[in-house]
mmCIF file of C-alpha atoms in Angstrom:
data_model
loop_
_atom_site.group_PDB
_atom_site.id
_atom_site.type_symbol
_atom_site.label_atom_id
_atom_site.label_comp_id
_atom_site.label_asym_id
_atom_site.label_seq_id
_atom_site.Cartn_x
_atom_site.Cartn_y
_atom_site.Cartn_z
ATOM 1 C CA UNK A 22 -0.184 -0.091 -0.065
ATOM 2 C CA UNK A 23 1.324 3.353 -0.911
ATOM 3 C CA UNK A 24 0.242 7.101 -0.793
ATOM 4 C CA UNK A 25 -2.209 8.116 -3.735
ATOM 5 C CA UNK A 26 -0.095 11.088 -5.366
ATOM 6 C CA UNK A 27 -1.983 14.326 -4.942
ATOM 7 C CA UNK A 28 -4.368 13.480 -2.433
ATOM 8 C CA UNK A 29 -3.221 13.805 1.373
ATOM 9 C CA UNK A 30 -4.413 10.949 3.291
ATOM 10 C CA UNK A 31 -5.365 8.800 0.500
ATOM 11 C CA UNK A 32 -3.902 5.113 -0.326
ATOM 12 C CA UNK A 33 -3.676 2.943 -3.170
ATOM 13 C CA UNK A 34 -2.802 -0.801 -3.825
ATOM 14 C CA UNK A 35 -2.862 -3.354 -6.355
ATOM 15 C CA UNK A 36 -5.654 -5.761 -6.194
ATOM 16 C CA UNK A 37 -6.094 -9.412 -5.185
ATOM 17 C CA UNK A 38 -9.066 -11.681 -5.438
ATOM 18 C CA UNK A 39 -9.712 -11.152 -1.844
ATOM 19 C CA UNK A 40 -10.753 -7.500 -3.086
ATOM 20 C CA UNK A 41 -13.753 -8.711 -5.262
ATOM 21 C CA UNK A 42 -16.465 -7.767 -2.745
ATOM 22 C CA UNK A 43 -14.919 -4.121 -2.089
ATOM 23 C CA UNK A 44 -14.538 -3.694 -5.834
ATOM 24 C CA UNK A 45 -18.049 -5.218 -6.407
ATOM 25 C CA UNK A 46 -19.541 -2.572 -4.068
ATOM 26 C CA UNK A 47 -17.778 0.337 -5.744
ATOM 27 C CA UNK A 48 -18.758 -0.568 -9.333
ATOM 28 C CA UNK A 49 -22.343 -1.250 -8.184
ATOM 29 C CA UNK A 50 -22.699 1.832 -6.269
ATOM 30 C CA UNK A 51 -21.197 3.698 -9.605
ATOM 31 C CA UNK A 52 -23.663 2.017 -11.729
ATOM 32 C CA UNK A 53 -26.702 2.865 -9.683
ATOM 33 C CA UNK A 54 -25.872 6.454 -9.816
ATOM 34 C CA UNK A 55 -25.181 6.440 -13.501
ATOM 35 C CA UNK A 56 -27.799 3.839 -14.820
ATOM 36 C CA UNK A 57 -30.395 2.940 -12.176
ATOM 37 C CA UNK A 58 -29.456 -0.400 -11.898
ATOM 38 C CA UNK A 59 -26.057 -2.691 -10.898
ATOM 39 C CA UNK A 60 -24.274 -3.420 -14.124
ATOM 40 C CA UNK A 61 -21.144 -5.585 -12.603
ATOM 41 C CA UNK A 62 -21.661 -9.094 -11.405
ATOM 42 C CA UNK A 63 -19.194 -11.036 -9.051
ATOM 43 C CA UNK A 64 -18.350 -13.172 -11.905
ATOM 44 C CA UNK A 65 -17.262 -10.009 -13.944
ATOM 45 C CA UNK A 66 -15.061 -8.911 -11.522
ATOM 46 C CA UNK A 67 -13.191 -12.241 -11.090
ATOM 47 C CA UNK A 68 -13.044 -12.629 -14.925
ATOM 48 C CA UNK A 69 -11.450 -8.940 -15.404
ATOM 49 C CA UNK A 70 -8.882 -10.023 -12.396
ATOM 50 C CA UNK A 71 -7.797 -13.178 -14.009
ATOM 51 C CA UNK A 72 -7.785 -12.505 -17.853
ATOM 52 C CA UNK A 73 -5.241 -13.348 -20.053
ATOM 53 C CA UNK A 74 -2.311 -10.686 -19.960
ATOM 54 C CA UNK A 75 -3.716 -9.385 -16.536
ATOM 55 C CA UNK A 76 -1.784 -9.131 -13.428
ATOM 56 C CA UNK A 77 -4.091 -7.351 -10.801
ATOM 57 C CA UNK A 78 -1.212 -6.585 -8.770
ATOM 58 C CA UNK A 79 0.024 -3.994 -11.227
ATOM 59 C CA UNK A 80 -2.740 -3.705 -13.817
ATOM 60 C CA UNK A 81 -5.436 -2.850 -11.210
ATOM 61 C CA UNK A 82 -5.596 -0.354 -8.345
ATOM 62 C CA UNK A 83 -7.870 0.184 -5.456
ATOM 63 C CA UNK A 84 -7.915 3.643 -3.801
ATOM 64 C CA UNK A 85 -8.782 4.259 -0.102
ATOM 65 C CA UNK A 86 -9.905 7.538 1.252
ATOM 66 C CA UNK A 87 -8.461 9.092 4.562
ATOM 67 C CA UNK A 88 -10.726 6.864 6.509
ATOM 68 C CA UNK A 89 -9.118 3.553 5.090
ATOM 69 C CA UNK A 90 -12.455 2.681 2.995
ATOM 70 C CA UNK A 91 -11.571 1.831 -0.438
ATOM 71 C CA UNK A 92 -13.901 4.157 -2.956
ATOM 72 C CA UNK A 93 -12.223 3.960 -6.183
ATOM 73 C CA UNK A 94 -11.218 1.272 -8.485
ATOM 74 C CA UNK A 95 -9.455 1.313 -11.843
ATOM 75 C CA UNK A 96 -7.987 -1.267 -14.143
ATOM 76 C CA UNK A 97 -6.091 -1.534 -17.477
ATOM 77 C CA UNK A 98 -6.474 -4.642 -19.725
ATOM 78 C CA UNK A 99 -5.546 -5.720 -23.044
ATOM 79 C CA UNK A 100 -6.137 -9.659 -23.482
ATOM 80 C CA UNK A 101 -4.817 -9.325 -27.224
ATOM 81 C CA UNK A 102 -1.427 -7.822 -25.970
ATOM 82 C CA UNK A 103 -2.181 -5.345 -29.158
ATOM 83 C CA UNK A 104 -1.307 -1.721 -29.593
ATOM 84 C CA UNK A 105 -4.594 -0.575 -27.731
ATOM 85 C CA UNK A 106 -4.944 -0.678 -24.274
ATOM 86 C CA UNK A 107 -8.293 -0.038 -22.206
ATOM 87 C CA UNK A 108 -8.685 1.629 -18.919
ATOM 88 C CA UNK A 109 -12.041 1.480 -16.959
ATOM 89 C CA UNK A 110 -12.280 3.863 -13.594
ATOM 90 C CA UNK A 111 -15.015 3.461 -10.959
ATOM 91 C CA UNK A 112 -15.843 5.730 -8.003
ATOM 92 C CA UNK A 113 -18.067 5.620 -5.067
ATOM 93 C CA UNK A 114 -20.616 8.500 -6.032
ATOM 94 C CA UNK A 115 -19.578 11.421 -3.787
ATOM 95 C CA UNK A 116 -16.654 9.906 -2.336
ATOM 96 C CA UNK A 117 -14.699 8.362 -4.907
ATOM 97 C CA UNK A 118 -14.230 11.241 -7.578
ATOM 98 C CA UNK A 119 -11.083 12.860 -5.913
ATOM 99 C CA UNK A 120 -9.156 9.554 -7.086
ATOM 100 C CA UNK A 121 -10.069 9.683 -10.865
ATOM 101 C CA UNK A 122 -7.037 11.754 -11.717
ATOM 102 C CA UNK A 123 -4.352 10.210 -9.697
ATOM 103 C CA UNK A 124 -5.788 6.664 -10.723
ATOM 104 C CA UNK A 125 -6.143 7.620 -14.480
ATOM 105 C CA UNK A 126 -2.189 8.925 -14.076
ATOM 106 C CA UNK A 127 -1.068 5.544 -12.776
ATOM 107 C CA UNK A 128 -3.258 3.619 -15.574
ATOM 108 C CA UNK A 129 -1.444 5.726 -18.337
ATOM 109 C CA UNK A 130 1.898 5.045 -17.152
ATOM 110 C CA UNK A 131 1.323 1.377 -16.834
ATOM 111 C CA UNK A 132 -0.327 1.239 -20.255
ATOM 112 C CA UNK A 133 2.786 2.792 -21.759
ATOM 113 C CA UNK A 134 5.103 0.311 -20.068
ATOM 114 C CA UNK A 135 2.704 -2.560 -21.228
ATOM 115 C CA UNK A 136 3.028 -1.136 -24.862
ATOM 116 C CA UNK A 137 6.938 -1.141 -24.387
ATOM 117 C CA UNK A 138 7.138 -4.634 -23.001
ATOM 118 C CA UNK A 139 5.019 -5.783 -25.850
ATOM 119 C CA UNK A 140 7.260 -4.202 -28.555
ATOM 120 C CA UNK A 141 5.505 -1.127 -29.782
ATOM 121 C CA UNK A 142 6.789 2.095 -30.368
ATOM 122 C CA UNK A 143 3.265 3.788 -30.223
ATOM 123 C CA UNK A 144 0.219 2.977 -28.366
ATOM 124 C CA UNK A 145 -3.401 3.924 -27.781
ATOM 125 C CA UNK A 146 -5.373 4.106 -24.568
ATOM 126 C CA UNK A 147 -9.064 3.949 -24.537
ATOM 127 C CA UNK A 148 -11.614 4.754 -21.712
ATOM 128 C CA UNK A 149 -15.423 4.371 -21.547
ATOM 129 C CA UNK A 150 -17.993 6.355 -19.853
ATOM 130 C CA UNK A 151 -21.427 7.431 -19.794
ATOM 131 C CA UNK A 152 -22.169 11.092 -20.917
ATOM 132 C CA UNK A 153 -23.770 11.674 -17.345
ATOM 133 C CA UNK A 154 -20.590 10.907 -15.620
ATOM 134 C CA UNK A 155 -19.550 14.544 -15.941
ATOM 135 C CA UNK A 156 -16.808 14.310 -13.378
ATOM 136 C CA UNK A 157 -15.088 11.411 -15.165
ATOM 137 C CA UNK A 158 -15.485 13.202 -18.575
ATOM 138 C CA UNK A 159 -13.919 16.395 -17.344
ATOM 139 C CA UNK A 160 -10.842 14.306 -15.749
ATOM 140 C CA UNK A 161 -10.537 12.400 -19.241
ATOM 141 C CA UNK A 162 -10.636 15.820 -21.269
ATOM 142 C CA UNK A 163 -7.918 17.069 -18.864
ATOM 143 C CA UNK A 164 -5.609 14.217 -19.255
ATOM 144 C CA UNK A 165 -5.837 14.399 -23.244
ATOM 145 C CA UNK A 166 -8.501 12.050 -24.134
ATOM 146 C CA UNK A 167 -10.618 12.608 -26.951
ATOM 147 C CA UNK A 168 -14.302 11.357 -27.671
ATOM 148 C CA UNK A 169 -14.111 8.661 -30.344
ATOM 149 C CA UNK A 170 -17.416 6.854 -30.722
ATOM 150 C CA UNK A 171 -20.465 5.623 -28.850
ATOM 151 C CA UNK A 172 -21.596 2.192 -28.057
ATOM 152 C CA UNK A 173 -24.959 0.985 -26.993
ATOM 153 C CA UNK A 174 -26.256 -1.603 -24.485
ATOM 154 C CA UNK A 175 -29.498 -3.064 -26.073
ATOM 155 C CA UNK A 176 -32.126 -5.409 -24.630
ATOM 156 C CA UNK A 177 -35.295 -7.061 -25.158
ATOM 157 C CA UNK A 178 -38.286 -9.068 -22.913
ATOM 158 C CA UNK A 179 -38.637 -12.468 -23.258
ATOM 159 C CA UNK A 180 -42.006 -13.783 -22.738
ATOM 160 C CA UNK A 181 -41.136 -17.399 -22.413
ATOM 161 C CA UNK A 182 -42.925 -18.175 -25.718
ATOM 162 C CA UNK A 183 -39.838 -17.666 -27.959
ATOM 163 C CA UNK A 184 -38.936 -20.454 -30.282
ATOM 164 C CA UNK A 185 -35.842 -21.194 -32.581
ATOM 165 C CA UNK A 186 -36.709 -20.367 -36.065
ATOM 166 C CA UNK A 187 -37.234 -23.329 -38.978
ATOM 167 C CA UNK A 188 -35.359 -23.294 -41.870
ATOM 168 C CA UNK A 189 -31.789 -22.879 -40.716
ATOM 169 C CA UNK A 190 -29.371 -25.526 -39.620
ATOM 170 C CA UNK A 191 -28.338 -24.312 -36.138
ATOM 171 C CA UNK A 192 -27.478 -26.046 -33.144
ATOM 172 C CA UNK A 193 -25.248 -25.710 -30.117
ATOM 173 C CA UNK A 194 -21.256 -25.974 -30.832
ATOM 174 C CA UNK A 195 -19.408 -29.162 -30.606
ATOM 175 C CA UNK A 196 -15.697 -29.143 -28.551
ATOM 176 C CA UNK A 197 -14.244 -30.029 -31.727
ATOM 177 C CA UNK A 198 -15.628 -26.974 -33.556
ATOM 178 C CA UNK A 199 -14.279 -24.408 -31.437
ATOM 179 C CA UNK A 200 -11.322 -23.824 -33.704
ATOM 180 C CA UNK A 201 -13.715 -23.044 -36.621
ATOM 181 C CA UNK A 202 -15.888 -21.123 -34.226
ATOM 182 C CA UNK A 203 -12.808 -18.638 -33.423
ATOM 183 C CA UNK A 204 -12.069 -18.425 -37.391
ATOM 184 C CA UNK A 205 -15.602 -17.281 -38.196
ATOM 185 C CA UNK A 206 -15.489 -14.931 -35.084
ATOM 186 C CA UNK A 207 -12.008 -13.558 -36.209
ATOM 187 C CA UNK A 208 -12.884 -13.358 -40.138
ATOM 188 C CA UNK A 209 -16.145 -11.743 -39.568
ATOM 189 C CA UNK A 210 -14.995 -9.036 -37.498
ATOM 190 C CA UNK A 211 -11.680 -8.265 -39.847
ATOM 191 C CA UNK A 212 -13.644 -5.406 -41.479
ATOM 192 C CA UNK A 213 -14.998 -3.661 -38.202
ATOM 193 C CA UNK A 214 -12.871 -0.499 -37.372
ATOM 194 C CA UNK A 215 -11.146 -1.787 -34.274
ATOM 195 C CA UNK A 216 -10.473 -5.259 -35.002
ATOM 196 C CA UNK A 217 -7.491 -6.470 -33.183
ATOM 197 C CA UNK A 218 -6.642 -10.036 -34.024
ATOM 198 C CA UNK A 219 -6.772 -12.909 -31.403
ATOM 199 C CA UNK A 220 -4.935 -16.019 -31.671
ATOM 200 C CA UNK A 221 -6.898 -19.185 -30.791
ATOM 201 C CA UNK A 222 -4.562 -20.092 -27.877
ATOM 202 C CA UNK A 223 -5.220 -16.663 -26.381
ATOM 203 C CA UNK A 224 -8.749 -16.662 -27.432
ATOM 204 C CA UNK A 225 -9.138 -20.156 -25.340
ATOM 205 C CA UNK A 226 -7.254 -19.076 -22.428
ATOM 206 C CA UNK A 227 -9.601 -16.489 -21.776
ATOM 207 C CA UNK A 228 -12.539 -18.950 -22.269
ATOM 208 C CA UNK A 229 -10.929 -21.367 -20.230
ATOM 209 C CA UNK A 230 -10.454 -18.848 -17.473
ATOM 210 C CA UNK A 231 -14.250 -17.664 -16.939
ATOM 211 C CA UNK A 232 -15.714 -18.562 -13.933
ATOM 212 C CA UNK A 233 -18.673 -20.577 -15.938
ATOM 213 C CA UNK A 234 -19.407 -21.202 -19.659
ATOM 214 C CA UNK A 235 -22.884 -22.373 -20.802
ATOM 215 C CA UNK A 236 -21.794 -24.250 -23.703
ATOM 216 C CA UNK A 237 -25.568 -24.866 -24.705
ATOM 217 C CA UNK A 238 -25.748 -21.308 -25.278
ATOM 218 C CA UNK A 239 -23.230 -21.062 -27.935
ATOM 219 C CA UNK A 240 -24.460 -21.802 -31.326
ATOM 220 C CA UNK A 241 -23.330 -22.400 -34.914
ATOM 221 C CA UNK A 242 -25.281 -21.806 -38.143
ATOM 222 C CA UNK A 243 -24.262 -24.376 -40.965
ATOM 223 C CA UNK A 244 -24.607 -23.886 -44.866
ATOM 224 C CA UNK A 245 -23.675 -27.336 -46.804
ATOM 225 C CA UNK A 246 -22.249 -28.456 -43.490
ATOM 226 C CA UNK A 247 -19.744 -25.375 -43.276
ATOM 227 C CA UNK A 248 -20.039 -23.225 -40.155
ATOM 228 C CA UNK A 249 -20.666 -19.543 -41.673
ATOM 229 C CA UNK A 250 -22.239 -17.964 -38.331
ATOM 230 C CA UNK A 251 -21.584 -18.142 -34.642
ATOM 231 C CA UNK A 252 -23.256 -16.707 -31.626
ATOM 232 C CA UNK A 253 -21.274 -16.561 -28.410
ATOM 233 C CA UNK A 254 -23.240 -16.050 -25.102
ATOM 234 C CA UNK A 255 -21.993 -15.173 -21.747
ATOM 235 C CA UNK A 256 -23.020 -16.261 -18.403
ATOM 236 C CA UNK A 257 -21.992 -12.424 -17.094
ATOM 237 C CA UNK A 258 -25.715 -11.496 -16.802
ATOM 238 C CA UNK A 259 -27.463 -14.639 -15.717
ATOM 239 C CA UNK A 260 -27.712 -13.205 -11.948
ATOM 240 C CA UNK A 261 -29.893 -10.367 -13.269
ATOM 241 C CA UNK A 262 -32.082 -12.662 -15.003
ATOM 242 C CA UNK A 263 -30.846 -11.914 -18.610
ATOM 243 C CA UNK A 264 -28.962 -13.910 -21.268
ATOM 244 C CA UNK A 265 -26.278 -12.110 -22.770
ATOM 245 C CA UNK A 266 -25.060 -12.016 -26.175
ATOM 246 C CA UNK A 267 -21.451 -11.285 -26.270
ATOM 247 C CA UNK A 268 -20.487 -11.969 -29.900
ATOM 248 C CA UNK A 269 -22.595 -12.540 -33.106
ATOM 249 C CA UNK A 270 -20.760 -13.202 -36.429
ATOM 250 C CA UNK A 271 -21.712 -14.251 -39.918
ATOM 251 C CA UNK A 272 -19.079 -14.452 -42.627
ATOM 252 C CA UNK A 273 -19.237 -11.789 -45.019
ATOM 253 C CA UNK A 274 -20.629 -13.681 -47.959
ATOM 254 C CA UNK A 275 -23.697 -15.166 -46.001
ATOM 255 C CA UNK A 276 -24.860 -11.813 -44.527
ATOM 256 C CA UNK A 277 -28.363 -10.502 -45.224
ATOM 257 C CA UNK A 278 -29.531 -14.127 -45.623
ATOM 258 C CA UNK A 279 -31.290 -14.470 -42.522
ATOM 259 C CA UNK A 280 -28.504 -16.271 -40.648
ATOM 260 C CA UNK A 281 -27.940 -13.370 -37.850
ATOM 261 C CA UNK A 282 -31.605 -12.993 -36.863
ATOM 262 C CA UNK A 283 -32.048 -16.813 -36.855
ATOM 263 C CA UNK A 284 -28.946 -17.036 -34.377
ATOM 264 C CA UNK A 285 -30.505 -14.284 -32.143
ATOM 265 C CA UNK A 286 -33.909 -15.769 -32.236
ATOM 266 C CA UNK A 287 -32.286 -19.233 -31.196
ATOM 267 C CA UNK A 288 -30.530 -17.641 -28.457
ATOM 268 C CA UNK A 289 -33.612 -15.893 -27.313
ATOM 269 C CA UNK A 290 -35.436 -19.369 -27.105
ATOM 270 C CA UNK A 291 -32.552 -20.985 -25.097
ATOM 271 C CA UNK A 292 -32.776 -17.968 -22.681
ATOM 272 C CA UNK A 293 -36.355 -18.308 -22.335
ATOM 273 C CA UNK A 294 -36.427 -21.869 -21.767
ATOM 274 C CA UNK A 295 -34.166 -21.394 -19.057
ATOM 275 C CA UNK A 296 -36.324 -18.840 -17.410
ATOM 276 C CA UNK A 297 -34.628 -15.726 -18.221
ATOM 277 C CA UNK A 298 -36.575 -12.448 -18.267
ATOM 278 C CA UNK A 299 -34.577 -10.924 -21.030
ATOM 279 C CA UNK A 300 -31.687 -10.682 -23.538
ATOM 280 C CA UNK A 301 -28.968 -8.115 -23.802
ATOM 281 C CA UNK A 302 -26.014 -7.334 -26.016
ATOM 282 C CA UNK A 303 -23.597 -4.377 -26.747
ATOM 283 C CA UNK A 304 -23.112 -2.843 -30.160
ATOM 284 C CA UNK A 305 -20.994 -0.479 -31.578
ATOM 285 C CA UNK A 306 -23.039 2.176 -33.391
ATOM 286 C CA UNK A 307 -20.270 2.550 -35.885
ATOM 287 C CA UNK A 308 -20.306 -0.841 -36.926
ATOM 288 C CA UNK A 309 -20.424 -0.913 -40.763
ATOM 289 C CA UNK A 310 -21.986 -4.624 -40.745
ATOM 290 C CA UNK A 311 -25.481 -3.139 -40.075
ATOM 291 C CA UNK A 312 -25.271 -4.855 -36.673
ATOM 292 C CA UNK A 313 -27.801 -2.007 -34.884
ATOM 293 C CA UNK A 314 -30.179 -2.499 -37.797
ATOM 294 C CA UNK A 315 -30.439 -6.407 -37.188
ATOM 295 C CA UNK A 316 -30.664 -6.031 -33.362
ATOM 296 C CA UNK A 317 -33.651 -3.525 -33.875
ATOM 297 C CA UNK A 318 -35.072 -5.896 -36.605
ATOM 298 C CA UNK A 319 -35.538 -8.652 -33.938
ATOM 299 C CA UNK A 320 -37.194 -6.191 -31.104
ATOM 300 C CA UNK A 321 -34.109 -4.952 -29.302
ATOM 301 C CA UNK A 322 -34.120 -1.665 -28.258
ATOM 302 C CA UNK A 323 -30.968 0.631 -26.535
ATOM 303 C CA UNK A 324 -31.028 0.936 -22.740
ATOM 304 C CA UNK A 325 -28.262 3.186 -22.646
ATOM 305 C CA UNK A 326 -25.243 4.368 -24.499
ATOM 306 C CA UNK A 327 -21.595 4.473 -23.630
ATOM 307 C CA UNK A 328 -19.066 7.094 -24.950
ATOM 308 C CA UNK A 329 -15.411 5.906 -25.818
ATOM 309 C CA UNK A 330 -12.418 8.409 -25.608
ATOM 310 C CA UNK A 331 -8.764 7.499 -26.626
ATOM 311 C CA UNK A 332 -5.323 9.270 -26.174
ATOM 312 C CA UNK A 333 -2.062 8.324 -27.838
ATOM 313 C CA UNK A 334 0.856 7.249 -25.490
ATOM 314 C CA UNK A 335 4.128 8.028 -25.448
ATOM 315 C CA UNK A 336 6.161 4.782 -25.147
ATOM 316 C CA UNK A 337 9.456 4.991 -23.168
#
């Protein structure tokens, strides 16, 4: 534990899995103030601290005020070990905001160090926030970050009457098909602006490190026996009664054929069969594949939008 630069009486330290309850309390308090509902689960915090290429002792920081109570948390992550790092900063409303700047300074220095270690002469650091989080937006602006784009969280309620569509060859993925599943993901996302390639071994390590995986909610769509579309679910929202679509990908030559919508409806039916009350996902509103129109076409609506900021880093 050390002093938090610029704040008398404040301390900061790297994190361990013992800090999960404190981190969860901070993120949920922040989410309640910004969204009106908690967005983080315990499994998500664990997955963040144990992600590939993540060392929570040096890549994650817990800040405590003069009374010793943890009130702010920040972390950087870069599972692909690519040229772009991401930083997230959370603070207990009314208590944690003074730590935003000092925590961001730590994240900037750490991201630059990671970039140097990974062999990059230049690097980019990205941060996400809601427009309503004015204190964090002001700190980002003061630290040289500029607005880049907007992401949206979308959802739709499930009635329990959802059924998988007919006329498509869609089923849960088999273990031996995971290399092809990954190949379709990489190929389908290669034409998106922020694509960073991820090797199969790193991708598989990230999956194996998750607290739980519901393989029966991972679907493949086949045409003439070949996998051309995939849907990857995540267990992150289960405790909120929601099925979560982490990735949906259809190979370029098979888009606009109804496969994407069929995969979504298949997932909705699977979630509903397990008693989930809704389905959700995140979408980049600048995605050139028309994903937003696809999602609205199956009844999904925007729950909230998050803004993405970035700044270039000087790599020592």
